[in-house]
Amino acid sequence: MPSRDNVHVLVARYLRDNGYNNTLEAFKEELGLEDDMIPSDHSITLESIIEQKRLFDLSQELDAVTLVDDENDKWHVPYPGFKSVLPKQSPESNILSVSVAYLSMPISVDDSSSSVSTRPCIMATSADRSLRIFDFYTFDLLTVYTHLHSSPILTLLVLNESTLLTGGMDGRLVVSNPATGDVIAQLKDHMKYLVRIACSKDMRYLATAGYDKKVHAYSIENMGPDVPTIGFTRIGTLSFPTNPEAIVFVNPEEDNTTDSTPPQLVVSRRDSTFLYYYKLFPVLSEAARHNLNPDSNSWVSFCAMDIVLDPAESKFLGVATSTMPHMRFMLLESGADTIMKSAFTKAPQDTYSSARICWRPQGSGVWCNGDDGIIRGMELSTGNVVVELKHHEGKVKAMFAGIVDGREVLVTGGFDKTIALWELEKR
């Protein structure tokens, strides 16, 4: 059966939906199309393609226009532009996620029972089910774990130097000690892929999103670097008609909040242009929803594939959309309907892409992945792509941006089976 973005299917669906029945019958006969080959899925239409092309052309024309005249939003220089490639490991496999964090790891690479030291490490998961941990400075492979999940690890999150959370295609959430690989706790609340893990800033709440169309919210018990066990109390479960794609905790919208006020959970899902806000207490319930398509053009179909809270003020949300043929970046204040910025990133993507963005630590811009292997740096003030980092061949699936020893770094991983570390200076 032809795919839903097949040109002939798009034309046939357009003829059918607009009542051009005689032309449709002639078109079907000419091409040998059957009725069951023309789906009712309207996520991609001729109108949406034309509209997105119009918007993209408009964004190209406005490339030189400044969206906000704020020096703090100018692209910060220097930026990570010097590349080091980590040694390839055997077996080579597609990189699915990367991160950098300070971990308590054995001092001796060859002796896991040796004393430990806390130092920055690069973590990477790949399609061969492995979790690999590298020394940030030497690129030495400190350890490889393949026992944590029965299938590839899709997402990871470091709670503290001795506590690591991973989510896999097996639907499990696993808590482990990165130094030993010991499994501290695990949950099997998802029936399909666990694709996202989010933790609140105060480390008191956790959420997971899965392709079983569910999001679970938990409170974290007994969490601390010296606590041998960790527990989760489920606050509630959200069920959706389509798969959730992104989750993030934000400060509540109310003005009368304190440091002890529980955060709200923001969720996006496939085939919906809304961001959904949920209160955790007294029960997990919807508090608000905000439309990323305020003009309500029914033919414009996209969703938020990634939602990232800004690192400077923790009040603005950067959003990467599923828009085709190029990713679109949006900026909005958490809890508000107004879209402060909207710009195309020039990053190519299709139906099967996973749009990802990472904030630069100063908040001056974001890094965007792309199916062409290029990492693009977008300046916040103008919405312009001002930097292109080229190394990967094929899709860039994973990115991490942050500060290590006071210096800004970027780590990227892709379907070319390589991991690149980008720094401010050449090693």
Coordinates of C-alpha atoms in Angstrom, one line a residue:
M1 CA 0.0 0.0 0.0
P2 CA 1.4 3.5 -0.9
S3 CA 2.5 5.6 2.1
R4 CA 0.4 8.5 3.3
D5 CA 2.8 11.0 1.9
N6 CA 2.8 9.4 -1.6
V7 CA 2.1 12.1 -4.2
H8 CA -0.6 10.1 -5.9
V9 CA -2.3 9.4 -2.6
L10 CA -2.3 13.1 -1.7
V11 CA -3.9 14.0 -5.0
A12 CA -6.5 11.3 -4.8
R13 CA -7.4 12.3 -1.2
Y14 CA -7.7 15.9 -2.3
L15 CA -10.0 15.0 -5.2
R16 CA -12.1 12.8 -2.9
D17 CA -12.4 15.3 0.0
N18 CA -13.4 18.1 -2.3
G19 CA -16.0 16.2 -4.2
Y20 CA -14.3 15.9 -7.6
N21 CA -15.7 12.4 -8.0
N22 CA -15.5 12.1 -11.8
T23 CA -11.9 13.3 -11.9
L24 CA -11.2 11.0 -9.0
E25 CA -12.6 7.9 -10.8
A26 CA -10.5 8.7 -13.9
F27 CA -7.4 9.3 -11.7
K28 CA -7.9 6.0 -9.9
E29 CA -8.4 4.1 -13.1
E30 CA -5.3 5.6 -14.7
L31 CA -3.1 4.7 -11.8
G32 CA -4.8 1.5 -10.6
L33 CA -5.6 2.9 -7.2
E34 CA -8.2 1.1 -5.0
D35 CA -10.4 2.9 -2.4
D36 CA -8.5 1.2 0.5
M37 CA -5.3 2.8 -0.8
I38 CA -6.6 6.3 0.0
P39 CA -6.5 6.6 3.8
S40 CA -8.6 9.1 5.8
D41 CA -5.4 10.3 7.6
H42 CA -5.3 14.1 7.2
S43 CA -2.0 14.7 9.0
I44 CA -0.4 15.4 5.6
T45 CA -2.5 17.2 2.9
L46 CA -1.8 19.2 -0.2
E47 CA -3.0 22.3 1.6
S48 CA -0.6 21.7 4.6
I49 CA 2.3 21.2 2.2
I50 CA 1.6 24.4 0.4
E51 CA 1.0 26.3 3.6
Q52 CA 4.3 25.1 5.1
K53 CA 6.2 26.0 1.9
R54 CA 4.6 29.4 2.0
L55 CA 5.7 29.9 5.6
F56 CA 9.2 28.6 4.9
D57 CA 9.6 31.0 2.0
L58 CA 8.3 33.8 4.2
S59 CA 10.9 32.9 6.9
Q60 CA 13.6 33.0 4.3
E61 CA 12.6 36.5 3.2
L62 CA 12.6 37.7 6.8
D63 CA 16.0 36.1 7.7
A64 CA 17.5 39.6 8.3
V65 CA 14.6 40.9 10.5
T66 CA 15.3 41.1 14.2
L67 CA 12.5 39.6 16.3
V68 CA 13.6 41.1 19.6
D69 CA 16.1 43.9 20.2
D70 CA 17.8 42.4 23.3
E71 CA 21.6 42.0 23.6
N72 CA 21.1 39.1 26.0
D73 CA 19.5 37.2 23.2
K74 CA 22.4 37.6 20.8
W75 CA 24.3 34.5 19.9
H76 CA 27.0 34.1 22.5
V77 CA 30.6 34.0 21.3
P78 CA 32.6 31.9 21.7
Y79 CA 30.5 28.8 21.1
P80 CA 31.4 25.1 21.0
G81 CA 32.9 24.7 17.5
F82 CA 36.0 22.5 18.0
K83 CA 35.2 18.8 17.4
S84 CA 36.6 15.6 19.0
V85 CA 35.3 12.3 18.0
L86 CA 35.0 9.6 20.6
P87 CA 36.6 6.2 19.7
K88 CA 34.2 3.9 17.9
Q89 CA 33.2 0.8 19.9
S90 CA 32.5 -2.7 18.8
P91 CA 29.9 -3.6 17.8
E92 CA 29.2 -0.3 16.2
S93 CA 25.5 0.8 16.5
N94 CA 23.2 3.8 16.0
I95 CA 23.5 6.3 18.8
L96 CA 20.1 6.8 20.5
S97 CA 20.8 9.2 23.4
V98 CA 23.8 11.1 24.9
S99 CA 24.4 13.0 28.1
V100 CA 27.2 14.5 30.2
A101 CA 27.1 14.4 34.0
Y102 CA 29.4 14.1 37.1
L103 CA 29.4 10.5 38.2
S104 CA 31.1 8.5 41.0
M105 CA 33.1 6.0 39.0
P106 CA 36.0 3.6 39.8
I107 CA 39.4 5.2 39.5
S108 CA 40.8 2.2 37.7
V109 CA 39.3 1.3 34.4
D110 CA 40.3 -2.3 34.8
D111 CA 39.2 -2.8 38.4
S112 CA 35.6 -2.0 39.2
S113 CA 36.2 -2.6 42.9
S114 CA 38.8 0.2 43.1
S115 CA 38.0 3.4 45.0
V116 CA 35.7 5.8 43.2
S117 CA 36.1 9.5 42.2
T118 CA 33.5 11.9 41.0
R119 CA 34.3 13.3 37.6
P120 CA 32.5 14.3 34.4
C121 CA 31.5 11.4 32.1
I122 CA 29.9 11.1 28.7
M123 CA 27.1 8.6 28.6
A124 CA 25.7 7.1 25.4
T125 CA 23.1 4.5 24.6
S126 CA 22.8 2.7 21.3
A127 CA 20.7 0.3 19.3
D128 CA 22.7 -2.7 20.5
R129 CA 21.1 -2.3 24.0
S130 CA 24.3 -1.0 25.5
L131 CA 24.9 1.9 27.9
R132 CA 28.5 3.1 27.6
I133 CA 30.2 5.5 30.0
F134 CA 33.3 7.4 28.9
D135 CA 35.7 9.6 30.8
F136 CA 35.1 13.1 29.6
Y137 CA 38.8 14.1 29.5
T138 CA 40.5 11.0 28.2
F139 CA 37.6 9.3 26.3
D140 CA 38.6 6.1 28.1
L141 CA 35.7 3.6 28.1
L142 CA 35.0 3.2 31.8
T143 CA 32.2 0.6 31.5
V144 CA 29.6 -1.0 29.3
Y145 CA 26.3 -2.2 30.5
T146 CA 24.0 -4.4 28.4
H147 CA 21.9 -6.0 31.2
L148 CA 19.8 -3.0 32.3
H149 CA 17.2 -3.5 29.6
S150 CA 16.1 -6.3 27.3
S151 CA 15.9 -3.9 24.4
P152 CA 17.6 -0.6 23.3
I153 CA 17.7 2.3 25.8
L154 CA 15.9 5.4 24.4
T155 CA 16.3 7.9 27.1
L156 CA 18.4 8.5 30.2
L157 CA 18.4 11.0 33.1
V158 CA 21.0 11.4 35.9
L159 CA 19.4 12.2 39.3
N160 CA 22.8 12.4 41.1
E161 CA 26.3 11.1 40.9
S162 CA 25.3 7.6 41.9
T163 CA 21.8 7.3 40.5
L164 CA 20.9 6.9 36.9
L165 CA 17.5 6.5 35.3
T166 CA 17.0 4.8 31.9
G167 CA 13.9 4.1 29.8
G168 CA 13.8 1.5 27.1
M169 CA 11.9 0.0 24.2
D170 CA 10.9 -2.7 26.8
G171 CA 8.7 -0.1 28.5
R172 CA 10.7 -0.3 31.7
L173 CA 12.1 2.5 33.9
V174 CA 15.3 1.3 35.5
V175 CA 17.2 2.9 38.3
S176 CA 20.8 1.9 38.5
N177 CA 24.2 2.7 40.0
P178 CA 26.5 3.8 37.2
A179 CA 29.6 2.7 39.0
T180 CA 28.5 -0.9 39.5
G181 CA 25.6 -1.4 37.2
D182 CA 23.5 -2.6 40.1
V183 CA 19.8 -2.2 39.5
I184 CA 18.4 -0.2 42.5
A185 CA 14.7 -0.2 41.4
Q186 CA 12.6 -0.6 38.3
L187 CA 9.0 0.0 37.1
K188 CA 7.1 -1.7 34.3
D189 CA 4.2 0.7 34.0
H190 CA 4.4 1.2 30.2
M191 CA 3.3 -1.6 27.8
K192 CA 5.3 -0.1 24.9
Y193 CA 8.3 2.1 24.4
L194 CA 9.2 4.4 27.2
V195 CA 10.4 7.4 25.2
R196 CA 10.7 10.3 27.8
I197 CA 11.8 10.8 31.4
A198 CA 11.3 14.2 33.1
C199 CA 12.3 15.2 36.6
S200 CA 11.3 18.4 38.5
K201 CA 14.0 20.9 39.4
D202 CA 13.7 20.1 43.1
M203 CA 14.1 16.3 42.3
R204 CA 10.8 15.6 44.1
Y205 CA 8.7 14.5 41.1
L206 CA 9.2 12.3 38.1
A207 CA 7.2 11.7 34.9
T208 CA 7.5 9.1 32.1
A209 CA 5.9 9.0 28.6
G210 CA 5.4 5.9 26.5
Y211 CA 4.1 4.9 23.2
D212 CA 1.3 3.0 24.9
K213 CA -0.3 6.5 24.8
K214 CA 0.2 7.0 28.6
V215 CA 2.1 9.4 30.8
H216 CA 2.7 8.5 34.5
A217 CA 3.5 11.0 37.2
Y218 CA 5.3 10.0 40.4
S219 CA 6.7 11.4 43.6
I220 CA 10.2 10.4 44.4
E221 CA 10.9 8.9 47.8
N222 CA 14.3 8.5 49.7
M223 CA 16.2 10.3 47.0
G224 CA 19.8 11.3 47.8
P225 CA 23.4 10.4 46.9
D226 CA 23.9 8.4 50.1
V227 CA 20.5 6.6 50.0
P228 CA 20.9 2.9 48.9
T229 CA 17.3 2.6 47.8
I230 CA 14.8 4.8 45.9
G231 CA 11.1 4.6 45.7
F232 CA 8.3 6.0 43.5
T233 CA 4.7 6.7 44.5
R234 CA 2.5 7.1 41.5
I235 CA 0.5 10.3 41.6
G236 CA -1.7 9.5 38.6
T237 CA -1.8 8.4 34.9
L238 CA -2.8 10.3 31.8
S239 CA -4.2 8.5 28.8
F240 CA -4.3 10.1 25.4
P241 CA -5.8 9.2 22.0
T242 CA -2.3 9.5 20.4
N243 CA 1.3 8.9 21.6
P244 CA 2.8 11.6 23.8
E245 CA 6.0 13.0 22.4
A246 CA 7.4 15.5 25.0
I247 CA 7.1 16.1 28.7
V248 CA 8.6 18.8 31.0
F249 CA 7.9 20.2 34.5
V250 CA 7.4 23.9 34.8
N251 CA 6.5 26.3 37.6
P252 CA 2.7 26.6 38.2
E253 CA 0.9 29.4 36.5
E254 CA -0.6 30.9 39.7
D255 CA 1.0 34.0 41.1
N256 CA 0.7 32.9 44.8
T257 CA 3.2 30.1 44.6
T258 CA 6.1 29.3 47.0
D259 CA 9.1 27.1 46.7
S260 CA 7.1 24.2 48.1
T261 CA 4.3 24.5 45.5
P262 CA 4.3 21.4 43.3
P263 CA 5.2 22.1 39.7
Q264 CA 2.9 21.5 36.7
L265 CA 3.5 18.9 34.0
V266 CA 3.4 19.9 30.4
V267 CA 2.7 17.3 27.7
S268 CA 2.6 17.3 23.9
R269 CA 1.2 14.5 21.8
R270 CA 1.0 13.4 18.2
D271 CA -1.6 15.0 15.9
S272 CA -2.2 17.8 18.3
T273 CA -1.0 21.4 18.1
F274 CA -1.7 21.9 21.8
L275 CA 0.5 21.9 24.9
Y276 CA -1.4 20.4 27.8
Y277 CA -0.7 21.6 31.4
Y278 CA -1.5 19.3 34.3
K279 CA -1.7 19.9 38.1
L280 CA -0.2 17.1 40.2
F281 CA -2.4 17.6 43.3
P282 CA -4.9 17.0 44.7
V283 CA -5.3 14.7 41.7
L284 CA -3.5 14.7 38.4
S285 CA -5.8 16.8 36.3
E286 CA -5.7 19.2 33.4
A287 CA -5.1 22.8 34.3
A288 CA -4.9 24.5 30.9
R289 CA -4.1 23.9 27.3
H290 CA -2.4 26.3 24.9
N291 CA -2.5 26.1 21.1
L292 CA 0.7 26.4 19.1
N293 CA -1.4 27.1 16.0
P294 CA -3.5 30.1 17.3
D295 CA -4.8 30.9 13.8
S296 CA -6.5 27.5 13.9
N297 CA -5.7 26.6 10.3
S298 CA -7.2 23.2 10.0
W299 CA -4.9 22.2 7.2
V300 CA -1.8 23.0 9.2
S301 CA -0.9 19.8 11.1
F302 CA 2.1 19.5 13.4
C303 CA 2.9 18.7 17.0
A304 CA 5.6 19.6 19.6
M305 CA 8.2 16.9 19.4
D306 CA 10.5 18.5 22.0
I307 CA 9.8 20.9 24.8
V308 CA 12.8 22.4 26.7
L309 CA 12.7 24.9 29.6
D310 CA 15.1 27.8 29.2
P311 CA 18.2 27.5 31.5
A312 CA 18.5 31.2 32.3
E313 CA 15.1 32.1 33.9
S314 CA 13.2 28.7 33.8
K315 CA 10.1 30.5 32.5
F316 CA 10.3 30.2 28.7
L317 CA 9.7 27.0 26.7
G318 CA 11.6 26.2 23.5
V319 CA 9.6 24.0 21.2
A320 CA 10.7 21.9 18.2
T321 CA 7.8 20.9 16.0
S322 CA 7.2 18.0 13.6
T323 CA 6.7 20.5 10.7
M324 CA 7.8 19.3 7.3
P325 CA 9.9 19.6 5.3
H326 CA 11.9 21.7 7.9
M327 CA 11.7 21.8 11.7
R328 CA 10.1 24.9 13.2
F329 CA 11.3 26.5 16.4
M330 CA 8.8 28.3 18.7
L331 CA 9.4 30.2 21.9
L332 CA 6.6 31.0 24.4
E333 CA 6.3 31.9 28.0
S334 CA 5.2 29.0 30.1
G335 CA 1.5 29.1 30.7
A336 CA 0.8 31.7 28.1
D337 CA -0.9 31.6 24.7
T338 CA 1.3 34.2 23.0
I339 CA 4.0 32.7 20.7
M340 CA 7.0 35.1 21.2
K341 CA 9.0 33.7 18.3
S342 CA 8.4 31.3 15.4
A343 CA 11.1 30.5 12.9
F344 CA 12.1 27.7 10.6
T345 CA 15.4 26.1 11.4
K346 CA 16.2 24.8 7.9
A347 CA 16.7 21.4 9.5
P348 CA 15.2 18.8 7.2
Q349 CA 12.9 16.1 8.6
D350 CA 10.1 13.7 7.6
T351 CA 7.3 11.8 9.2
Y352 CA 9.8 9.5 11.0
S353 CA 12.1 12.2 12.4
S354 CA 12.7 13.0 16.0
A355 CA 13.1 16.8 16.3
R356 CA 15.3 17.8 19.1
I357 CA 16.6 21.1 20.5
C358 CA 19.1 22.0 23.3
W359 CA 19.4 25.4 24.9
R360 CA 22.8 27.0 25.1
P361 CA 23.5 27.6 28.8
Q362 CA 23.3 31.4 28.5
G363 CA 20.0 31.2 26.8
S364 CA 21.3 33.0 23.7
G365 CA 20.1 30.4 21.3
V366 CA 19.4 26.7 20.7
W367 CA 21.0 23.8 18.9
C368 CA 18.8 21.9 16.5
N369 CA 19.3 18.4 15.1
G370 CA 18.6 17.4 11.5
D371 CA 18.2 14.4 9.2
D372 CA 21.1 15.7 7.0
G373 CA 23.7 15.3 9.8
I374 CA 24.1 19.1 10.4
I375 CA 23.7 20.6 13.9
R376 CA 22.3 24.1 13.5
G377 CA 22.7 26.9 16.0
M378 CA 19.8 29.4 16.0
E379 CA 20.1 32.8 17.5
L380 CA 17.2 33.6 19.7
S381 CA 17.0 37.3 19.0
T382 CA 16.7 37.0 15.2
G383 CA 15.5 33.4 14.6
N384 CA 18.4 33.0 12.2
V385 CA 20.6 30.0 11.8
V386 CA 24.0 31.5 12.5
V387 CA 26.2 28.4 12.9
E388 CA 26.3 25.0 11.2
L389 CA 28.4 22.2 12.7
K390 CA 29.2 19.4 10.3
H391 CA 30.4 16.0 11.1
H392 CA 27.7 13.4 11.1
E393 CA 26.5 11.5 8.0
G394 CA 22.8 10.9 8.2
K395 CA 20.4 11.6 11.1
V396 CA 21.5 13.2 14.3
K397 CA 19.4 11.5 16.9
A398 CA 20.9 12.6 20.2
M399 CA 22.2 15.9 21.6
F400 CA 23.3 17.3 25.0
A401 CA 24.3 20.9 25.8
G402 CA 25.7 22.1 29.1
I403 CA 28.5 23.3 31.3
V404 CA 31.5 21.1 32.3
D405 CA 34.1 22.7 34.6
G406 CA 32.8 26.1 33.7
R407 CA 33.1 25.6 30.0
E408 CA 30.3 25.2 27.5
V409 CA 30.1 21.8 25.6
L410 CA 27.9 20.1 23.1
V411 CA 27.7 16.4 22.5
T412 CA 26.0 14.8 19.5
G413 CA 25.3 11.3 18.4
G414 CA 23.8 9.9 15.2
F415 CA 22.9 7.1 12.9
D416 CA 26.4 7.1 11.6
K417 CA 27.3 5.4 14.8
T418 CA 29.6 8.2 16.0
I419 CA 29.7 10.5 19.0
A420 CA 31.2 14.0 18.7
L421 CA 32.2 16.3 21.5
W422 CA 32.2 20.0 20.6
E423 CA 34.1 22.4 22.8
L424 CA 35.2 26.1 22.9
E425 CA 38.9 25.3 22.3
K426 CA 40.7 22.6 20.3
R427 CA 42.1 19.8 22.4

